[in-house]
XYZ file of C-alpha atoms in Angstrom:
559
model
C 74.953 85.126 -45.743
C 72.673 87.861 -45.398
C 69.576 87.779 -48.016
C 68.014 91.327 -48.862
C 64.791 92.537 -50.196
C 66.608 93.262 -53.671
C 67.820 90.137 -54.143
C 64.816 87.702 -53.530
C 62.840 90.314 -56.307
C 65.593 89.551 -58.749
C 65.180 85.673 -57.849
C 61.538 85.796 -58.453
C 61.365 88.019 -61.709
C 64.794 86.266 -63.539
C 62.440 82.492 -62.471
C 59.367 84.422 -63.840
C 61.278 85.171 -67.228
C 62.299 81.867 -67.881
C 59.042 80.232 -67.413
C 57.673 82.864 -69.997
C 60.452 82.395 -72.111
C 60.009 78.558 -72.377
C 56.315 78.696 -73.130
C 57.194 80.883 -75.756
C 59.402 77.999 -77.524
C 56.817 75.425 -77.025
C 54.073 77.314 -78.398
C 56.336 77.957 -81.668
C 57.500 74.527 -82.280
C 53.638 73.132 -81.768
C 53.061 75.678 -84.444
C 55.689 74.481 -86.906
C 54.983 70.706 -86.856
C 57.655 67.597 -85.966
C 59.101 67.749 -90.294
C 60.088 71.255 -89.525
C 62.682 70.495 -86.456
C 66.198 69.625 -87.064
C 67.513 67.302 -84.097
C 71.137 67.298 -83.328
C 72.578 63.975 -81.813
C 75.834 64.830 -80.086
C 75.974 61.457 -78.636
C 74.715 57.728 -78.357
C 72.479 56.620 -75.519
C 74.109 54.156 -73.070
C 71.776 52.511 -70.199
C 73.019 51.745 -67.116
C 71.952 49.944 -63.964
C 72.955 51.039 -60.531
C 75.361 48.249 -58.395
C 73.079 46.301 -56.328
C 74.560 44.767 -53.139
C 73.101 41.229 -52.167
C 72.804 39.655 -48.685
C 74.325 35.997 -48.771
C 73.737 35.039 -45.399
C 72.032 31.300 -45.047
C 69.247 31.442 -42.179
C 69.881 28.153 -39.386
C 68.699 26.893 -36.302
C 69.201 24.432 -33.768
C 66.756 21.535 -34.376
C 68.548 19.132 -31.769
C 66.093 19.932 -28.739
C 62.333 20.941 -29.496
C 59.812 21.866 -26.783
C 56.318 21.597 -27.277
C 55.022 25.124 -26.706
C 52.403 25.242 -24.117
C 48.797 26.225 -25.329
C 46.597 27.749 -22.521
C 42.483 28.774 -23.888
C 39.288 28.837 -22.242
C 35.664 28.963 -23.304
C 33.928 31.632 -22.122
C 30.174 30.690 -22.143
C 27.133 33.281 -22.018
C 23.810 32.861 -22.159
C 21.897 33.981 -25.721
C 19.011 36.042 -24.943
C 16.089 34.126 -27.133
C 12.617 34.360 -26.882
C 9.943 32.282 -27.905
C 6.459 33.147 -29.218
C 4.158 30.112 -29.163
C 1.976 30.377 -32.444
C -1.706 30.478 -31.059
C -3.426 27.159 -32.203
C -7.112 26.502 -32.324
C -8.920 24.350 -29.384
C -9.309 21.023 -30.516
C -13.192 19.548 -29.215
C -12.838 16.194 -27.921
C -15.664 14.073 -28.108
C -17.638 13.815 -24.552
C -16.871 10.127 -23.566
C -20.116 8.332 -22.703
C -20.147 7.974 -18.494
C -21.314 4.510 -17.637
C -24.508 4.913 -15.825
C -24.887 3.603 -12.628
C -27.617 1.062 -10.864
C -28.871 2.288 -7.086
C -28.957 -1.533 -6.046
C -27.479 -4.968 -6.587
C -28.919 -8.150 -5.405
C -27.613 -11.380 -4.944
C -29.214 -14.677 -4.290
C -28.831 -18.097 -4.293
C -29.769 -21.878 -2.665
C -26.998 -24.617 -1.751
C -27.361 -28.238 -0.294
C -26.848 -28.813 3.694
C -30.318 -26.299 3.075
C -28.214 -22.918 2.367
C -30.248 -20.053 1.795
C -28.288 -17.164 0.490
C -29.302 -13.651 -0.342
C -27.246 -9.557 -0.074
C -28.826 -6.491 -1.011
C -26.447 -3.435 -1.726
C -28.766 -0.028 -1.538
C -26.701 3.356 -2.946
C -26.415 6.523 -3.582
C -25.772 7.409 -7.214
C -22.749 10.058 -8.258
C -22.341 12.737 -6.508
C -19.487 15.122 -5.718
C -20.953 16.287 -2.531
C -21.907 13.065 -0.403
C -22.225 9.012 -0.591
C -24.269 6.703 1.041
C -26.114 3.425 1.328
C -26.776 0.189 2.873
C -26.016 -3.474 2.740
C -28.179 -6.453 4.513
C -26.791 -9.939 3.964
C -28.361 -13.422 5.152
C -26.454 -17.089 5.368
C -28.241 -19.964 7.161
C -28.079 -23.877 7.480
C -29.672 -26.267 8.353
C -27.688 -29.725 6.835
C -26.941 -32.432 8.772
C -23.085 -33.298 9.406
C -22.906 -37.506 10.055
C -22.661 -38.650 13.869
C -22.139 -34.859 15.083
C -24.884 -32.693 17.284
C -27.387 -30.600 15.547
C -25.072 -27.829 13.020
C -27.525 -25.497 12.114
C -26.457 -21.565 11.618
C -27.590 -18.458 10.963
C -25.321 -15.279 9.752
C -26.910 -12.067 9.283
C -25.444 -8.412 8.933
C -27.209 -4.587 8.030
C -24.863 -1.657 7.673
C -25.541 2.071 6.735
C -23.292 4.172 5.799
C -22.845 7.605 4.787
C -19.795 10.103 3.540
C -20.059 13.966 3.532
C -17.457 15.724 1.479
C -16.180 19.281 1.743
C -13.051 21.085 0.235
C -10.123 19.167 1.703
C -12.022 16.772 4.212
C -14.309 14.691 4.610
C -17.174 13.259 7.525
C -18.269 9.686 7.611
C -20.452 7.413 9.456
C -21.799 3.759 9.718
C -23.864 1.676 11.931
C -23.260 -2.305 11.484
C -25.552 -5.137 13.255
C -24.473 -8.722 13.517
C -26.993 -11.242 15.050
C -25.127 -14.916 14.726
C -26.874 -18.200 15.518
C -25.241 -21.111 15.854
C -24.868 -24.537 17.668
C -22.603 -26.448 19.931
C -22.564 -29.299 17.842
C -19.019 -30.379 18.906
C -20.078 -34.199 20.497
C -20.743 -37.538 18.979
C -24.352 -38.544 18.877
C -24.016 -42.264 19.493
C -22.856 -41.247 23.014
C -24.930 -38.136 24.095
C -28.215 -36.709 22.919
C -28.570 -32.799 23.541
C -31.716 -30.903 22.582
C -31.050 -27.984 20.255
C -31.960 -25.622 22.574
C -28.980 -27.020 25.224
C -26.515 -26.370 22.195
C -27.749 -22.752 21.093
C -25.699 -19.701 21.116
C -26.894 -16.316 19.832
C -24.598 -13.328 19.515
C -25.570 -9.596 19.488
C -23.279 -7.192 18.194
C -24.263 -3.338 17.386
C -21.558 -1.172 16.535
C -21.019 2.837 14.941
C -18.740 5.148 13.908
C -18.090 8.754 13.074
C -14.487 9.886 11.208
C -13.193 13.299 10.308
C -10.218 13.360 8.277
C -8.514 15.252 5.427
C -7.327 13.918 2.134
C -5.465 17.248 0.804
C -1.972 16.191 0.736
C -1.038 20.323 0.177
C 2.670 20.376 1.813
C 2.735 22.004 5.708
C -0.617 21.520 5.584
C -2.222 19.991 8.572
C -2.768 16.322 8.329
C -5.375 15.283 11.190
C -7.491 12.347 11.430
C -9.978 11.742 14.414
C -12.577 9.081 14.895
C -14.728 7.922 17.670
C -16.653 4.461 18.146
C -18.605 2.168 20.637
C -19.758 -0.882 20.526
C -22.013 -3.772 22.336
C -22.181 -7.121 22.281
C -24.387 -9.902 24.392
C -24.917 -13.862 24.056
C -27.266 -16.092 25.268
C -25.269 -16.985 28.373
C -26.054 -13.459 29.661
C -22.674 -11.950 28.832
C -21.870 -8.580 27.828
C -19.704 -6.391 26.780
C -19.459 -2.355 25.713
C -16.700 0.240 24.308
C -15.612 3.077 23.385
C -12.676 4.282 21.347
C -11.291 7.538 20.326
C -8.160 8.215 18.403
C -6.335 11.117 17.120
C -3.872 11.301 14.816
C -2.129 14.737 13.536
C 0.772 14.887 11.251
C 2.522 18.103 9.532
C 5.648 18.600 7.199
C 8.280 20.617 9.407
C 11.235 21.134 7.396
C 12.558 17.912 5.660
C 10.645 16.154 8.482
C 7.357 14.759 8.787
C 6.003 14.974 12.410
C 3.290 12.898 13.174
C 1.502 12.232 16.361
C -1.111 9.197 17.371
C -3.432 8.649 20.053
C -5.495 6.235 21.024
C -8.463 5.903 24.444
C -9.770 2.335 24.348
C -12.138 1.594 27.410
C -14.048 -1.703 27.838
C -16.178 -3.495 30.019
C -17.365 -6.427 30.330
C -19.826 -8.358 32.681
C -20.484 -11.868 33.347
C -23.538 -14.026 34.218
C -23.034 -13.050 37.677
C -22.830 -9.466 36.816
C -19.765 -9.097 37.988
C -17.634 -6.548 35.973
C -14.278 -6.590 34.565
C -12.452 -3.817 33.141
C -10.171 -3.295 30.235
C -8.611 0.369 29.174
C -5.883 0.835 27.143
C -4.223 4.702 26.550
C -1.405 4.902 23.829
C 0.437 7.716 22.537
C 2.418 7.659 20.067
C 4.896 10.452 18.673
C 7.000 10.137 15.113
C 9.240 11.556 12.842
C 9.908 10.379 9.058
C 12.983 11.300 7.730
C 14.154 10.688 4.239
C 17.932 10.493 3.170
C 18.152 10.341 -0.723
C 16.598 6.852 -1.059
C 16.475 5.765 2.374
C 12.881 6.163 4.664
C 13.217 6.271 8.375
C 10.098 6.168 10.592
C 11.621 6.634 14.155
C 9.146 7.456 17.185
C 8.016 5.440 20.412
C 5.018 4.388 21.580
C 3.660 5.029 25.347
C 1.016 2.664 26.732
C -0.952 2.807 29.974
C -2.925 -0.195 30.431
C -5.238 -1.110 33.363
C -6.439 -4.801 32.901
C -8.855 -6.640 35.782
C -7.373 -9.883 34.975
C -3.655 -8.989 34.139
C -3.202 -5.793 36.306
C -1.378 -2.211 35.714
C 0.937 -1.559 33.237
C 2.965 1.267 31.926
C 5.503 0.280 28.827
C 7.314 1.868 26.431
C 8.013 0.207 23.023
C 10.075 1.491 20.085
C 8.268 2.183 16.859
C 11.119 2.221 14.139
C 10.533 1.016 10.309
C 13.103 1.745 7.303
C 12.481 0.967 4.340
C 15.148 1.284 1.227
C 14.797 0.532 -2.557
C 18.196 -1.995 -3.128
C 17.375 -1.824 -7.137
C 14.349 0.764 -7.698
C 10.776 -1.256 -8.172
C 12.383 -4.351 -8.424
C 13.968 -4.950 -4.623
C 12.337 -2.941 -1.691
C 14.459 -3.815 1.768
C 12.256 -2.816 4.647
C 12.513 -3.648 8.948
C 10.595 -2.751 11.612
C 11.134 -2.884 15.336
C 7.817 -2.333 17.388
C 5.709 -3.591 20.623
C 2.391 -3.129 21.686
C -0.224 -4.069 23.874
C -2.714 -6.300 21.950
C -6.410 -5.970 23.730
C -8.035 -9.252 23.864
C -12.025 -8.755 24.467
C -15.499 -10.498 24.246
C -15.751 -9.842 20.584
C -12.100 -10.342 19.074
C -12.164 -14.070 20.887
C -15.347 -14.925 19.931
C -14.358 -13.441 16.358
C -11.656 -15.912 15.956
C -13.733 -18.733 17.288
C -17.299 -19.083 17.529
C -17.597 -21.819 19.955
C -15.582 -20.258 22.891
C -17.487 -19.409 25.833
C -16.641 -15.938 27.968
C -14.674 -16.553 31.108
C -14.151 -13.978 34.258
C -12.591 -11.260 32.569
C -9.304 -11.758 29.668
C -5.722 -10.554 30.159
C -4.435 -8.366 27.213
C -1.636 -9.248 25.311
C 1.794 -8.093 25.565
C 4.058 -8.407 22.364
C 7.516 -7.288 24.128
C 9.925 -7.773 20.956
C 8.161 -7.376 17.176
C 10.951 -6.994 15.286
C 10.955 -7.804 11.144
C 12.609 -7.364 7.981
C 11.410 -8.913 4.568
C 11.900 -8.022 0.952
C 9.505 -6.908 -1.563
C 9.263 -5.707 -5.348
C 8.623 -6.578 -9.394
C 10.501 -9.496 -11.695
C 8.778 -7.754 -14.346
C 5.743 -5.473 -15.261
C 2.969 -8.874 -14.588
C 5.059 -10.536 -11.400
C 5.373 -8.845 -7.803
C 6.501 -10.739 -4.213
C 6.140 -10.169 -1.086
C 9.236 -11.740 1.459
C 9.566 -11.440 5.699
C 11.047 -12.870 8.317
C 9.502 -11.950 11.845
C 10.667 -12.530 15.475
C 8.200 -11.727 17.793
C 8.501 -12.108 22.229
C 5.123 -12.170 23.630
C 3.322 -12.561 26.832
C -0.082 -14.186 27.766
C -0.591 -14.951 23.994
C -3.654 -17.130 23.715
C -4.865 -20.533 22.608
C -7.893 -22.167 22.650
C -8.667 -25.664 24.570
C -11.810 -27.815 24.857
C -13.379 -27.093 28.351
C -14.055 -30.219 30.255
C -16.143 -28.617 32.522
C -18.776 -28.794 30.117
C -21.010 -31.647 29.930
C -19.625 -33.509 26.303
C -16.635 -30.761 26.153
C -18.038 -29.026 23.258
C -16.982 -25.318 23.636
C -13.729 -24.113 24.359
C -11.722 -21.849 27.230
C -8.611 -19.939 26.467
C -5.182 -20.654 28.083
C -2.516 -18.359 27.958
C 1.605 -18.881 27.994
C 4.656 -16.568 26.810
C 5.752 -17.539 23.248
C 8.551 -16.680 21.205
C 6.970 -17.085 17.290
C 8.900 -17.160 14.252
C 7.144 -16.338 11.073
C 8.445 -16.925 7.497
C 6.033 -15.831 4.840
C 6.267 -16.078 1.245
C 3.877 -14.352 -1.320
C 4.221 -14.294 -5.313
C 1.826 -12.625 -7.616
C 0.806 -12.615 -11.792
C -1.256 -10.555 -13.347
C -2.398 -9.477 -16.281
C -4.321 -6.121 -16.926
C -7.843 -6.814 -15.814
C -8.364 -10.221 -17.332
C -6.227 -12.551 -15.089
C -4.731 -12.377 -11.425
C -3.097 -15.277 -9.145
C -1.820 -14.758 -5.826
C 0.490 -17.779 -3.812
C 1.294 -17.578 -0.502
C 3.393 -19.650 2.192
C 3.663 -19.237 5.970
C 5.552 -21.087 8.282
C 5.119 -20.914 12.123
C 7.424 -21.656 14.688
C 6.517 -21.673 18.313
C 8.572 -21.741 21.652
C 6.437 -22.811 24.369
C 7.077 -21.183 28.289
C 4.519 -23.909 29.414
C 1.817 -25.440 27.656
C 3.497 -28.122 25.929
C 1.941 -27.368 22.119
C 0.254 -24.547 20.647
C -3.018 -25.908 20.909
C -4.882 -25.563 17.097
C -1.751 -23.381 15.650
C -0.596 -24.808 12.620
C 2.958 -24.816 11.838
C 2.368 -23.923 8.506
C -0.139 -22.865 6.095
C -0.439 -22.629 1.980
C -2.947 -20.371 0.034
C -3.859 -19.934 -3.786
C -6.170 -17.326 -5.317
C -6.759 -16.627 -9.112
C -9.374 -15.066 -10.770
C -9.907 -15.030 -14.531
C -11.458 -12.545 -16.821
C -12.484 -14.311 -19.923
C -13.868 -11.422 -22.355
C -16.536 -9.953 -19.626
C -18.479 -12.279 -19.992
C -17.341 -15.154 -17.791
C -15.309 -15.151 -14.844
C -13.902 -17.664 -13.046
C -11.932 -18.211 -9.858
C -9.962 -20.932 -7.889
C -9.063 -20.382 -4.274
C -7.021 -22.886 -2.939
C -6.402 -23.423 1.069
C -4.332 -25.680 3.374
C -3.184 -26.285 6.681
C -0.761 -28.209 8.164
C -0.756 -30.845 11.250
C -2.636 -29.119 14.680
C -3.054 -30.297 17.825
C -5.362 -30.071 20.022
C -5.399 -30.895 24.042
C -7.497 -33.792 25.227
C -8.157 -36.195 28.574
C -8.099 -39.763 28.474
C -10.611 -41.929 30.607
C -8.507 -41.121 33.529
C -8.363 -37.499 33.293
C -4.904 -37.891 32.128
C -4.134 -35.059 29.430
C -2.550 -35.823 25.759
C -2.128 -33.985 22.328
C -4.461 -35.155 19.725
C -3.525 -34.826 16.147
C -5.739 -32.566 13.589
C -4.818 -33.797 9.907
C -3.905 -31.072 7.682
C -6.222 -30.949 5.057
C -6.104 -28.751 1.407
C -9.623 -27.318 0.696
C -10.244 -26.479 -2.911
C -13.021 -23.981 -3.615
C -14.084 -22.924 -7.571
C -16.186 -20.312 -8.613
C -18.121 -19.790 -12.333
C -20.151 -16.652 -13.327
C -21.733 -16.126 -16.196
C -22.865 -11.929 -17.216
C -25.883 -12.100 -19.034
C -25.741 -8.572 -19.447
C -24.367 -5.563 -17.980
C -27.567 -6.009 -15.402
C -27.890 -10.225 -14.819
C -25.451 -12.712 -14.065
C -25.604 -16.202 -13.266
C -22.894 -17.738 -10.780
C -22.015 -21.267 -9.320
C -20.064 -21.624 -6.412
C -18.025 -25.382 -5.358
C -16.240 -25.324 -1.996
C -14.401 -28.478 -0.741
C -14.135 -30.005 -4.845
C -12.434 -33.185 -3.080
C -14.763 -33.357 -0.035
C -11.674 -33.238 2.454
C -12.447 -34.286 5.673
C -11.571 -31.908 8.324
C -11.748 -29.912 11.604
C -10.897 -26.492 11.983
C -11.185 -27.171 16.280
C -10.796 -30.771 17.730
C -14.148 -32.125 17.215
C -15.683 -29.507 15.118
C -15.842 -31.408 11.451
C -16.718 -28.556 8.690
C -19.127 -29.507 5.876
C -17.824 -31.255 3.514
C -18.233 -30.947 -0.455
C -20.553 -27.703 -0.774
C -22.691 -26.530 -3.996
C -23.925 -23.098 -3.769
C -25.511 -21.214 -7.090
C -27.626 -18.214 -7.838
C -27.831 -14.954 -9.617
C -27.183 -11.169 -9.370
C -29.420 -8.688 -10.622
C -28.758 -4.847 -10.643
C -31.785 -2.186 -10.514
């Protein structure tokens, strides 16, 4: 069908028409009103509602197998940005404790019986953070009588100076000590022999110093050195002598995880005898180590290389391990620790007459060799008042030394050393209690076990021996203290009339020493001193009775 032009006008003006046409009705019949219309019903009004069609179908499923549906989530975690902005708050001003003041010098004085005059003067330096110093002189004489013995009469007397330099990270010190001992040979029954005092005396000399340079900054891979050089010289009235001098070096740094440490040591000695013959003794060690630690366990692991040249014992080049470890079983409360070690053990003028008085030089000393040191112990806390201390240790050693009476001598009052190869076994046992400041007590056990190569009994070694310290604290104002000591059975070597030798039996003996002290003030202090409480009768060498039951009192006095 084909629309024109003409017929879409006649569309639009017949629609236009009719629209004007209807308005035209409306308006009239708004004009006339609703009583003026006349409505024709042709027919009544029937509603009706459109079929609707319905869906009857019953939804079902199969509920005879049900699988748990699988849930797969994740956290994803990030980091919230916060900041925080401290809120400024005012400097609180503590009060400046008061700083104790210090006293240059402290004397101490006092008298016993056996005619024991007793006096030390401490000399020094006040605080300071830039050097120390000072001085300390000490006397101890008798002259008491011990019953059917030779003439006992001593004299101890000491002076040291000393003097510390600090800088940033080290620090210089130096001392000079003098010892000049008196004593007597007093080792002889009167009711056979009568010496005069001047037969019996022996005086020792001993002047030794020191200078040390070593750090205390413990800055990691810093340099950790340690160097220190000393002589000494010592004489007696028999015309002996004896002079040293020691250097060692030690240097350690962190490399790594590993600490690297290295020790040195030149000890050269001579001694001469009354003939002026001379006997040497040097000793070189060096020592290299590293410490290694692998989460709780400490490993020490290094050697140490020893040249010695004795004039008694000879040449010698060894090599000994130097191994420790050490590894908390339960932390604080069980410490496991070993060590395997040897050494060369340098036996001189001074260390033998240091362990006993009455021995008299010979030609020259051989040095000891300790081939096997090997031991392991336990140590730690019960609680936060009791500690102990536990070892066991094996040790292999050659010309280890004992002291004998020398029947050469007139009434075989002083002593010569023999030596022999001994295998020792040492059990020790140590328990501790304290409490803050005001109470401590220490006990302690050792046993000693000794496999002889030839002597047949380590003369004047006991086989065991038993300790007890305790100090109390009772409000600053009085202190006392109980030391407890005891040994048990030594023997000692002895000839019959016919020159025939035996081993004579030492008693063991418990000495009980107390001590009282009463502060006066911060200044002066009274003090009492008992030693020997039940006047035990014994000999620390085979006819060498101590004193017995001792009183020794005084005061102390700071200035």
């Amino acid at each position: 069908m084909i629309i024109t032009d003409k017929l879409i006008r006649g569309v639009v003006f017949g629609t236009f028409g009719l629209y004007m046409l209807v308005n035209m009705s409306l308006a009239q019949a708004q004009q006339k009103g609703v009583e003026d219309e006349t409505i024709i019903v042709v027919k009544a009004y029937q509603a009706t509602l459109s079929d609707a069609f319905k869906i009857n179908a019953t939804p079902t499923r199969d509920t005879s197998i049900f699988k748990t549906p699988e849930l797969k989530y994740g956290i994803s975690s990030t980091k919230a940005s916060t900041e925080y902005l401290p809120i400024a708050i005012k400097a609180v001003r503590i009060k400046d404790e008061n700083i104790p003041k210090l006293y240059k010098s402290y004397v101490k004085a006092g008298f016993g019986n056996f005619s024991t005059p007793y006096g030390e003067l401490f000399v020094n330096s006040l605080r300071s953070k830039k050097f120390t110093a000072g001085t300390h002189l000490k006397h101890l004489s008798s002259t008491g009588i011990i019953k059917n013995y030779g003439y006992p009469a001593y004299s101890d007397n000491d002076a040291n100076v000393f003097a510390k330099k600090f800088f940033d990270r080290q620090f210089l010190e130096a001392d000079v000590n003098f010892n000049r001992d008196v004593f007597h040979f007093y080792g002889y029954n009167l009711d056979d022999t009568v010496l005069t005092r001047k037969q019996t005396r022996q005086e020792l000399n001993y002047l030794d110093g020191s200078i040390r340079f070593r750090n205390f900054d413990l800055k990691k891979y810093s340099l950790d050195h340690n160097i220190g050089v000393k002589f000494y010289s010592q004489n007696d009235d028999f015309k002996h002598k004896e002079s040293a001098f020691i250097a060692d070096v030690e240097v350690g740094r962190d490399i790594e995880s590993v600490y690297a440490n290295l020790k040195m040591e030149f000890d050269f000695s001579n001694q001469k005898d009354t003939t002026k013959n001379e006997y040497k003794n040097n000793i070189v060690k060096i020592g290299p180590s590293a410490r290694m630690k692998f989460e709780k366990l400490q490993l020490d692991a290094g050697i140490d290389l020893v040249f010695a040249n004795n004039g008694k014992s000879g040449a010698d080049v060894s090599v000994y391990p130097d191994v420790k470890i050490e590894y908390p079983v339960v932390d604080n409360f069980v410490v496991f620790s070993a060590a395997l070690k040897g050494d060369i053990r340098k036996n001189t003028l001074h260390t033998l007459l240091s362990e006993n008085n009455f021995y008299v030089p010979q030609n020259g000393v051989a040095n000891t060799q300790d081939k096997f040191d090997f031991q392991a112990g336990l140590r730690g806390t019960f609680s936060s008042r009791i500690s102990y201390t536990s070892w066991v240790r094996y040790t292999n050693s050659n010309n280890a030394v004992f002291f004998v009476n020398d029947t050469s001598t007139i009434v075989d009052n002083t002593f010569k050393v023999l030596y022999d190869d001994v295998d020792l076994l040492n059990i020790h046992g140590e328990i501790g209690y304290h409490t803050a400041e005001r109470m401590r007590l220490v006990l302690r056990a050792d046993y000693f076990g000794y496999s002889m190569t030839k002597l047949a009994e380590p003369w004047h070694k006991p086989s065991f021996t038993l300790g007890l310290t305790s100090k109390y604290n009772m409000a600053e104002k009085i202190l006392i203290s109980v030391d407890v000591f005891g040994s048990g059975i030594r023997k000692a070597l002895v000839y019959d009339a016919a020159d025939l030798p035996s081993a004579k039996e030492l008693n063991g003996f418990a000495d009980i020493n107390l001590g009282l002290e009463y502060r006066y003030s911060k200044i002066l202090s009274v003090y009492l001193n008992v030693n020997n409480i039940a006047a035990a009768k014994y000999a620390r060498y085979y006819d060498y009775s101590l004193q017995r039951f001792q009183v020794l009192g005084g005061f102390t006095y700071s200035f």
